[in-house]
Amino acid sequence: MSHSSLRRQLVIPITLLVIGVSAAIGWISMKAGTDAVHTLTQRMQVDMVNRINLSTERHLEGALIALESVAPSADRMPKEHDFSTDMRILEDKFWAASGLFMDVNNYVYFGGKDGRFVGVYRISKRDVQLFWREPDGKRRDVYHVTGIGDRSELIRSDDFDPRKRPWYQTAMRSDKPVWSKIYNNFSFNFPTITLAKAVFQKNHEFAGVLATDVTLIELSNFLRKLDISKNSVAYIVDADGYIVATSGEEIPQRTVNGVPERIRAVDMKTALISGTFSNIGKSKTTEPEVVSMELSSGTVDVAISPLGGRQGLNWQTIVVVPRADFMREINQGFMQSMVIAIACIIFALTIALTIVERVVRDIRKLTSAAEKFGNGEPMPKLHIHRQDEIGLLTQTFVEMEKKLRFDKLTQVANRESLFAKITYLQKNSKENPDQENGFTLLFVDLDRFKQVNDSYGHDAGDQVLMITAARLLSAIRDTDDVARYGGDEFVLLLRDTKNSIDIHNMVEKISSLVEQPIALDNAVVDIGASIGWASFPEDGDDYVQLIKIADSRMYNSKRDRKSGQLIHIV
């Protein structure tokens, strides 16, 4: 056998082995990375649609609260409620009701059976309009007002009869609040949906219809603020397939013969909207789900969730994420792995196998972490310290996990992360009944926090929240968690609490820390802490019930505390 023949026999098998192993490892790495990213993407999309639904339903509930503040339902009153049609009394009530949720439903109004109409529209804190039509009047007057009873500045008069409006005719035939179809507002031409309900006088005689508007432009503005991915899109559609709101730049309406007209999702020029909705069609889901589909632009993952069922609306929330948004770095890493494999043929098979084993080990860590994250389990320490693509993937993974689980301002866990941890602990308790898996929730509400915001601005309030969060973190053990529940409310998750004495001691410790003076840029403020608690499983086995009990005990504590705040100007 010649020298060249022997070289071939040695080089070719080794080369084929290294290429084969490298190709196999590359495929495994690609699949593992794809699975990890796909799992994380699905979880992110489900969390995103839940966040959209929560915010949207809060807006819709705000409309019902506004109406209830003017005309409470019979089941909420200790005795029969007599609705007054006195326009000046209604004007006074509407000033209060329209200021409850000014960002969405800031227009509250009443149309009487005799044609009278009164409405207060808060465009901003300083720009308020009053709509006024006397009983059986011919015209409706619109005033720019500065307070109740002001009629000094007449803006315009228009031909408006509330009894001819769709919201009036629909509500007068219903015994409960009803939502209108989406329409263009009579006065401002904005896409709007109205919640209206019939009201009655003490003798059960029909008095008219009370209503409030939810402007859909605000929903689109909210969707545009969401940080999903570079090319993703989120949108909401109604039961007829028309766009309610979208995060895209395309306006979901067009003008036909001078009249604004809404656009169906399938007619949108944005391919991610028209393409995905064409495939979804009118199929309805009862729970959030994620499906994959092929569009001309490539594979996309689509999260679909019902919306508005509790409010009597049949809407859908849809979040579309092109898979390429998250696969670009994975693909780049795969190509570079092939280059490394060729270099390994030159240097040595041993070096190649060592590198591949390290790659697989780290990818498995990422896959395992993604699975735990998807199940709501605590994230393990990855201990991956690399400067290559896998290190970048790890950094991206950790950053995405942090965005989903931590509050941006205070850097403690957010509400969704808290619920996931509680669910995990409850699941672990059911699977291991012989082990002690009890835990306690402390619901902390800051007293006098609003005074800080009112006196020094929201920047000072944010600083107080950050300092308070840091103090709460310093008060707990490594096994415990702090979460921002919302606004100036925090929830502490305490594991392995033994008895009420431990809980009492922790409450005292937290109160002592939180109530220490806080030095701001131009003031020293004192805030208080009202704290309630609930233990699992003694107080309940559902986190909604536990939160409710802790919240109730917190309000009992707040009621018993002395009010007041000391602020020292520097």
XYZ file of C-alpha atoms in Angstrom:
570
model
C 0.000 0.000 0.000
C 1.427 3.335 -1.036
C 2.011 6.267 1.282
C -0.729 8.278 -0.389
C -3.141 5.350 -0.094
C -2.514 5.057 3.628
C -3.025 8.790 4.034
C -6.346 8.465 2.320
C -7.381 5.572 4.539
C -6.530 7.596 7.648
C -7.710 10.993 6.542
C -10.942 10.006 4.812
C -12.463 7.971 7.703
C -11.391 10.575 10.275
C -12.661 13.384 8.090
C -15.984 11.600 7.487
C -16.291 10.823 11.206
C -15.622 14.389 12.235
C -17.952 15.743 9.542
C -20.641 13.225 10.482
C -20.355 13.906 14.205
C -20.208 17.650 13.627
C -23.229 17.498 11.325
C -25.149 15.401 13.860
C -24.234 17.702 16.713
C -25.098 20.707 14.572
C -28.535 19.218 13.845
C -29.090 18.406 17.525
C -27.998 21.908 18.515
C -30.289 23.457 15.920
C -33.265 21.383 17.029
C -32.621 21.950 20.722
C -32.195 25.697 20.170
C -35.313 25.784 17.997
C -37.315 23.890 20.614
C -36.072 26.197 23.365
C -36.923 29.347 21.402
C -40.268 27.921 20.263
C -41.230 27.015 23.845
C -40.254 30.454 25.099
C -42.033 32.173 22.190
C -45.265 30.310 22.878
C -45.107 31.179 26.551
C -44.360 34.799 25.742
C -47.303 34.989 23.309
C -49.756 33.473 25.787
C -48.556 35.907 28.473
C -48.882 38.772 25.986
C -52.496 37.970 24.997
C -53.367 37.598 28.678
C -51.830 41.004 29.353
C -53.767 42.549 26.458
C -56.998 40.905 27.631
C -56.472 42.068 31.208
C -55.895 45.666 30.157
C -58.773 45.710 27.639
C -61.243 44.148 30.060
C -60.163 46.665 32.697
C -61.095 49.419 30.218
C -64.446 47.763 29.529
C -65.130 47.260 33.241
C -64.336 50.933 33.748
C -67.317 51.796 31.536
C -69.627 49.697 33.736
C -68.198 51.295 36.888
C -68.853 54.755 35.434
C -72.526 53.889 34.834
C -72.868 52.238 38.238
C -71.547 55.376 39.916
C -74.480 57.326 38.451
C -77.242 54.691 38.496
C -76.385 51.663 40.682
C -78.035 48.364 39.800
C -80.839 47.194 42.038
C -78.845 44.234 43.363
C -76.146 46.638 44.640
C -78.527 48.875 46.629
C -80.072 48.179 50.050
C -83.350 49.674 48.861
C -85.065 50.689 45.656
C -83.159 53.392 43.777
C -85.109 56.274 42.236
C -83.277 57.609 39.172
C -83.564 61.396 38.925
C -83.889 62.899 35.449
C -83.119 66.393 36.726
C -80.531 67.582 34.209
C -78.567 69.690 36.670
C -78.320 66.814 39.139
C -77.129 64.581 36.306
C -74.584 67.198 35.236
C -73.114 67.114 38.732
C -72.927 63.294 38.733
C -71.447 63.140 35.228
C -68.586 65.423 36.227
C -67.551 62.800 38.766
C -68.256 59.728 36.618
C -66.410 61.014 33.542
C -63.293 61.596 35.620
C -63.011 58.020 36.911
C -61.195 56.616 33.847
C -60.301 59.597 31.691
C -57.886 57.703 29.465
C -60.622 55.517 27.928
C -64.246 56.289 28.861
C -64.355 59.970 29.701
C -67.763 60.711 28.163
C -70.906 59.943 30.227
C -74.356 61.006 29.086
C -78.106 60.512 29.419
C -80.926 60.611 26.873
C -84.446 60.914 28.228
C -87.681 59.626 26.762
C -88.756 63.248 26.265
C -85.658 64.015 24.158
C -83.656 65.701 26.893
C -79.918 65.085 26.751
C -77.039 65.914 29.074
C -73.472 64.690 28.781
C -70.039 65.586 30.154
C -67.009 64.887 27.976
C -63.577 65.319 29.599
C -61.142 65.702 26.724
C -58.432 66.598 29.256
C -58.297 67.975 32.784
C -58.714 71.519 31.472
C -60.746 70.862 28.331
C -64.280 69.796 29.256
C -67.393 69.949 27.079
C -71.021 69.931 28.203
C -73.765 68.638 25.888
C -77.245 69.993 26.649
C -80.663 69.504 25.050
C -83.814 70.582 26.840
C -86.851 68.267 26.883
C -88.444 68.210 23.417
C -85.817 70.741 22.299
C -84.985 71.199 18.623
C -81.212 71.539 18.919
C -78.443 70.334 21.168
C -75.982 72.928 22.515
C -72.320 72.120 23.161
C -70.443 74.284 25.684
C -66.817 74.566 26.677
C -67.027 74.646 30.480
C -64.716 75.065 33.437
C -67.044 73.790 36.159
C -70.520 72.611 37.055
C -73.175 75.080 35.918
C -70.866 76.974 33.538
C -72.575 78.018 30.245
C -70.386 80.962 29.291
C -68.821 79.607 26.079
C -71.102 78.059 23.443
C -69.077 76.050 20.928
C -71.783 74.888 18.558
C -75.336 73.611 18.195
C -76.267 70.488 16.298
C -79.290 68.493 15.249
C -79.221 65.603 17.709
C -82.054 63.513 19.131
C -80.815 60.772 21.513
C -83.934 58.684 20.918
C -82.856 58.078 17.313
C -79.385 56.789 18.209
C -78.686 53.013 18.039
C -77.414 52.833 21.619
C -80.673 54.315 22.923
C -82.937 52.020 20.921
C -80.957 48.911 21.869
C -80.759 49.707 25.590
C -84.423 50.605 26.022
C -85.361 47.066 24.955
C -82.978 45.378 27.397
C -83.185 44.817 31.146
C -79.413 44.941 31.620
C -76.459 47.002 30.304
C -75.765 46.306 26.635
C -72.859 47.077 24.309
C -73.454 48.643 20.943
C -71.722 47.618 17.770
C -68.605 49.633 17.000
C -69.472 52.875 15.224
C -68.034 56.318 14.470
C -68.817 58.805 17.231
C -71.510 61.342 16.239
C -69.530 64.374 17.377
C -65.869 63.412 16.915
C -65.932 60.657 14.271
C -63.733 58.297 16.336
C -64.307 54.504 16.287
C -66.310 54.019 19.466
C -68.288 51.405 21.380
C -71.020 52.397 23.803
C -72.219 50.749 26.999
C -75.793 51.768 27.722
C -78.547 50.756 30.107
C -82.149 51.736 30.589
C -82.986 53.586 33.815
C -86.318 53.840 35.584
C -88.025 56.116 38.061
C -89.451 54.931 41.344
C -92.772 53.936 39.829
C -90.856 51.655 37.366
C -91.651 54.043 34.541
C -88.989 54.127 31.837
C -86.967 57.336 32.209
C -84.381 57.054 29.456
C -80.959 55.590 28.734
C -77.678 56.197 30.558
C -74.518 55.556 28.524
C -70.757 55.954 28.328
C -68.323 55.573 25.419
C -65.105 53.587 25.126
C -62.848 55.112 22.486
C -61.011 52.387 20.581
C -58.116 54.653 19.585
C -56.795 54.241 23.130
C -56.727 50.450 22.706
C -54.584 50.808 19.572
C -52.262 53.187 21.426
C -51.890 50.581 24.189
C -51.071 47.806 21.696
C -48.412 49.968 20.011
C -46.604 50.340 23.329
C -46.176 46.587 23.748
C -42.657 45.219 23.301
C -43.158 41.865 21.542
C -40.569 41.471 18.766
C -39.200 43.433 15.816
C -41.745 42.388 13.154
C -44.638 41.096 15.279
C -48.161 42.506 15.335
C -51.016 42.343 17.846
C -54.623 43.060 16.959
C -58.175 42.690 18.279
C -61.160 41.746 16.085
C -64.882 41.742 16.804
C -67.389 38.973 16.082
C -67.894 40.232 12.511
C -64.198 40.153 11.707
C -63.655 43.933 11.842
C -60.509 45.377 13.384
C -61.098 46.812 16.863
C -57.483 47.830 17.544
C -54.037 47.073 16.158
C -50.417 47.641 17.109
C -49.491 48.306 13.461
C -49.199 51.666 11.762
C -52.009 50.921 9.302
C -55.242 52.695 10.293
C -58.130 50.183 10.514
C -60.610 52.441 8.740
C -61.011 54.173 5.372
C -63.125 56.973 3.990
C -65.812 56.116 1.420
C -67.750 59.051 -0.089
C -66.612 61.237 2.762
C -67.811 58.785 5.430
C -65.340 56.800 7.592
C -65.753 53.057 7.221
C -64.209 50.282 9.324
C -62.023 47.600 7.706
C -62.229 43.847 8.090
C -59.108 42.015 9.203
C -58.950 40.078 5.916
C -58.920 43.367 3.970
C -55.999 44.928 5.848
C -52.874 45.620 3.791
C -50.671 44.398 6.655
C -49.895 40.846 5.530
C -49.480 39.475 9.065
C -53.043 40.583 9.869
C -54.890 39.665 6.658
C -52.899 36.458 6.155
C -53.318 35.064 9.661
C -56.996 35.993 9.983
C -57.766 34.444 6.603
C -56.383 31.154 7.959
C -58.069 31.502 11.340
C -61.448 32.397 9.852
C -64.334 32.420 12.298
C -63.040 29.568 14.441
C -63.551 30.375 18.098
C -61.456 29.312 21.073
C -62.440 29.141 24.717
C -58.863 29.268 25.994
C -55.664 30.935 24.721
C -53.877 28.744 22.181
C -50.834 29.057 19.919
C -50.771 27.688 16.365
C -48.172 27.816 13.606
C -48.948 28.638 9.996
C -47.134 29.327 6.760
C -47.465 32.731 5.098
C -45.705 34.103 2.041
C -43.227 35.805 4.381
C -42.426 32.550 6.220
C -43.541 30.622 9.298
C -45.376 32.564 11.988
C -46.612 31.603 15.449
C -50.105 32.909 16.184
C -51.564 33.210 19.708
C -55.367 33.436 19.784
C -57.511 34.185 22.829
C -61.190 35.052 23.412
C -61.805 38.530 24.798
C -64.717 40.306 26.449
C -66.845 37.276 27.306
C -67.553 38.513 30.828
C -68.669 41.864 29.444
C -70.953 40.313 26.805
C -68.602 40.942 23.869
C -67.381 38.314 21.424
C -63.939 39.633 20.510
C -60.623 37.912 19.870
C -57.055 38.931 20.733
C -54.430 37.766 18.232
C -50.635 38.110 18.546
C -48.537 37.165 15.494
C -44.769 36.608 15.799
C -42.656 35.677 12.731
C -40.480 32.762 13.758
C -37.566 34.410 11.959
C -37.539 37.141 14.639
C -36.177 34.623 17.151
C -34.459 32.154 14.811
C -32.018 34.536 13.144
C -29.358 34.155 15.838
C -29.953 30.381 15.986
C -29.395 30.123 12.220
C -26.260 32.236 12.409
C -24.955 30.041 15.180
C -25.614 26.929 13.128
C -23.638 28.215 10.157
C -20.712 29.207 12.349
C -20.799 25.759 13.949
C -20.238 24.250 10.523
C -17.159 26.438 10.039
C -15.851 25.340 13.416
C -16.441 21.709 12.410
C -14.221 22.110 9.327
C -11.503 23.641 11.482
C -11.811 20.704 13.868
C -10.870 18.316 11.023
C -7.517 20.107 10.766
C -6.782 20.406 14.470
C -8.040 17.146 15.998
C -11.054 14.952 16.532
C -10.632 15.158 20.294
C -10.843 18.945 20.285
C -13.945 18.755 18.094
C -15.665 16.257 20.381
C -14.837 18.377 23.455
C -16.309 21.478 21.864
C -19.416 19.616 20.700
C -20.018 18.122 24.132
C -19.796 21.575 25.687
C -22.257 22.904 23.129
C -24.763 20.116 23.758
C -24.484 20.472 27.523
C -25.290 24.193 27.411
C -28.081 23.759 24.890
C -29.640 21.118 27.135
C -29.514 23.584 30.002
C -31.358 26.136 27.878
C -33.963 23.568 26.783
C -34.520 22.397 30.365
C -34.760 26.011 31.559
C -37.285 26.820 28.811
C -39.425 23.824 29.781
C -39.377 24.821 33.472
C -40.202 28.403 32.546
C -43.101 27.220 30.383
C -44.460 25.156 33.318
C -44.239 28.106 35.723
C -41.428 26.527 37.750
C -38.573 28.603 39.227
C -35.798 29.281 36.732
C -32.571 27.376 37.555
C -29.136 29.003 37.465
C -27.772 28.378 33.965
C -24.054 28.889 34.748
C -23.286 29.376 31.055
C -20.367 31.765 30.597
C -19.513 31.951 26.917
C -18.644 34.660 24.439
C -20.043 32.888 21.347
C -23.540 32.485 19.875
C -24.688 30.184 22.661
C -23.616 32.780 25.190
C -25.570 35.389 23.237
C -28.580 33.044 23.141
C -28.253 32.529 26.893
C -28.082 36.278 27.479
C -31.117 36.810 25.246
C -32.976 34.017 27.052
C -32.244 35.513 30.474
C -33.191 39.027 29.338
C -36.473 37.816 27.860
C -37.235 35.865 31.033
C -36.479 38.988 33.095
C -38.805 41.132 30.947
C -41.617 38.631 31.405
C -41.161 38.019 35.133
C -39.875 41.246 36.663
C -41.426 44.655 37.164
C -39.546 47.207 35.062
C -39.540 49.985 37.678
C -38.842 48.191 40.959
C -36.961 45.142 39.596
C -38.978 42.784 41.784
C -41.242 40.051 40.402
C -44.369 41.146 38.543
C -47.928 39.930 39.096
C -47.801 37.197 36.426
C -44.552 35.799 37.844
C -46.080 35.758 41.334
C -49.120 33.797 40.110
C -46.851 31.324 38.276
C -44.783 30.693 41.440
C -47.900 30.216 43.557
C -49.343 27.808 40.994
C -46.076 25.859 40.998
C -46.071 25.618 44.800
C -49.707 24.488 44.824
C -48.973 21.870 42.151
C -45.923 20.668 44.079
C -48.040 20.390 47.236
C -50.602 18.180 45.475
C -47.874 15.961 43.993
C -46.067 15.627 47.362
C -48.788 15.544 50.050
C -46.414 14.050 52.627
C -44.105 17.064 52.527
C -44.691 20.406 54.237
C -45.358 22.798 51.374
C -47.178 25.586 53.148
C -46.567 29.235 52.314
C -47.925 32.651 53.267
C -48.814 35.709 51.180
C -48.338 39.170 52.722
C -50.319 41.886 50.917
C -48.600 45.263 51.502
C -50.339 48.530 50.605
C -48.457 51.833 51.063
C -50.267 54.488 53.095
C -49.969 58.154 52.145
C -48.249 57.297 48.895
C -50.741 59.380 46.906
C -49.678 62.454 48.901
C -46.107 61.984 47.672
C -47.288 61.818 44.053
C -49.582 64.815 44.474
C -46.973 66.934 46.269
C -43.768 66.015 44.452
C -44.751 64.346 41.225
C -44.620 60.836 39.817
C -40.815 60.796 39.659
C -40.734 61.107 43.440
C -43.413 58.439 43.688
C -41.347 56.110 41.491
C -38.323 56.724 43.735
C -40.392 55.827 46.808
C -41.557 52.599 45.132
C -37.989 51.591 44.228
C -36.688 52.264 47.736
C -39.625 50.414 49.293
C -39.041 47.417 47.006
C -35.366 47.339 48.036
C -36.355 47.436 51.704
C -38.801 44.576 51.229
C -36.094 42.521 49.502
C -33.751 43.132 52.409
C -36.385 41.878 54.860
C -36.919 38.431 53.337
C -34.915 35.222 53.088
C -33.321 33.868 49.933
C -36.178 31.372 49.621
C -38.858 34.095 49.691
C -40.040 36.434 46.929
C -41.252 40.017 46.573
C -43.667 40.978 43.776
C -45.209 44.267 42.742
C -48.936 43.558 42.533
C -49.857 46.915 41.018
C -49.556 50.644 41.774
C -48.324 50.970 45.357
C -49.202 47.375 46.301
C -46.688 44.587 46.900
C -47.113 40.897 47.713
C -44.503 38.872 49.617
C -44.407 35.102 49.128
C -42.992 33.499 52.288
C -42.187 29.802 52.126
C -42.185 27.400 55.092
C -43.918 29.747 57.538
C -44.431 27.799 60.742
C -47.109 29.638 62.697
C -48.892 32.935 63.267
C -46.044 34.168 65.467
C -43.624 33.926 62.536
C -46.094 35.813 60.376
C -46.632 38.491 63.040
C -42.876 38.957 63.480
C -42.421 39.311 59.729
C -45.257 41.863 59.547
C -43.644 43.895 62.315
C -40.236 43.705 60.620
C -41.626 44.844 57.270
C -43.639 47.662 58.835
C -40.560 48.894 60.691
C -38.436 48.925 57.525
C -41.029 50.459 55.201
C -42.009 53.210 57.608
C -38.460 54.527 58.023
C -38.147 58.067 56.549
C -37.247 58.257 52.873
C -34.964 61.039 51.675
C -35.951 62.460 48.284
C -34.228 65.222 46.334
C -36.092 68.004 48.109
C -37.957 66.339 50.940
C -38.003 63.608 53.531
C -41.242 61.635 53.505
C -42.795 59.116 55.843
C -45.075 56.470 54.385
C -46.945 53.720 56.151
C -47.631 50.105 55.343
C -50.958 48.327 55.790
C -50.370 44.572 55.664
C -52.724 41.630 55.329
C -51.879 37.964 55.070
C -53.219 34.605 53.943
C -51.674 31.148 54.357
C -51.806 28.069 52.155
C -53.544 25.722 52.652
C -55.251 27.023 55.823
C -56.950 30.007 54.148
C -57.553 28.401 50.752
C -56.016 26.374 47.964
C -56.513 28.867 45.120
C -54.305 31.927 44.623
C -57.296 34.114 43.735
C -58.886 33.233 47.073
C -55.601 33.745 48.949
C -55.061 37.179 47.395
C -58.643 38.144 48.198
C -58.288 37.128 51.851
C -54.921 38.876 52.238
C -56.340 41.993 50.563
C -59.351 41.964 52.905
C -57.129 41.676 55.969
C -54.942 44.478 54.635
C -57.965 46.796 54.372
C -58.987 45.886 57.917
C -55.470 46.818 59.031
C -55.601 50.091 57.043
C -58.901 50.982 58.638
C -57.427 50.607 62.112
C -54.268 52.567 61.390
C -53.864 56.213 62.118
C -53.793 58.380 58.994
C -51.331 61.167 58.324
C -47.978 61.798 56.712
C -44.998 63.857 57.778
C -43.107 65.577 54.996
C -39.997 67.618 55.818
C -38.852 70.113 53.240
C -35.043 70.173 52.824
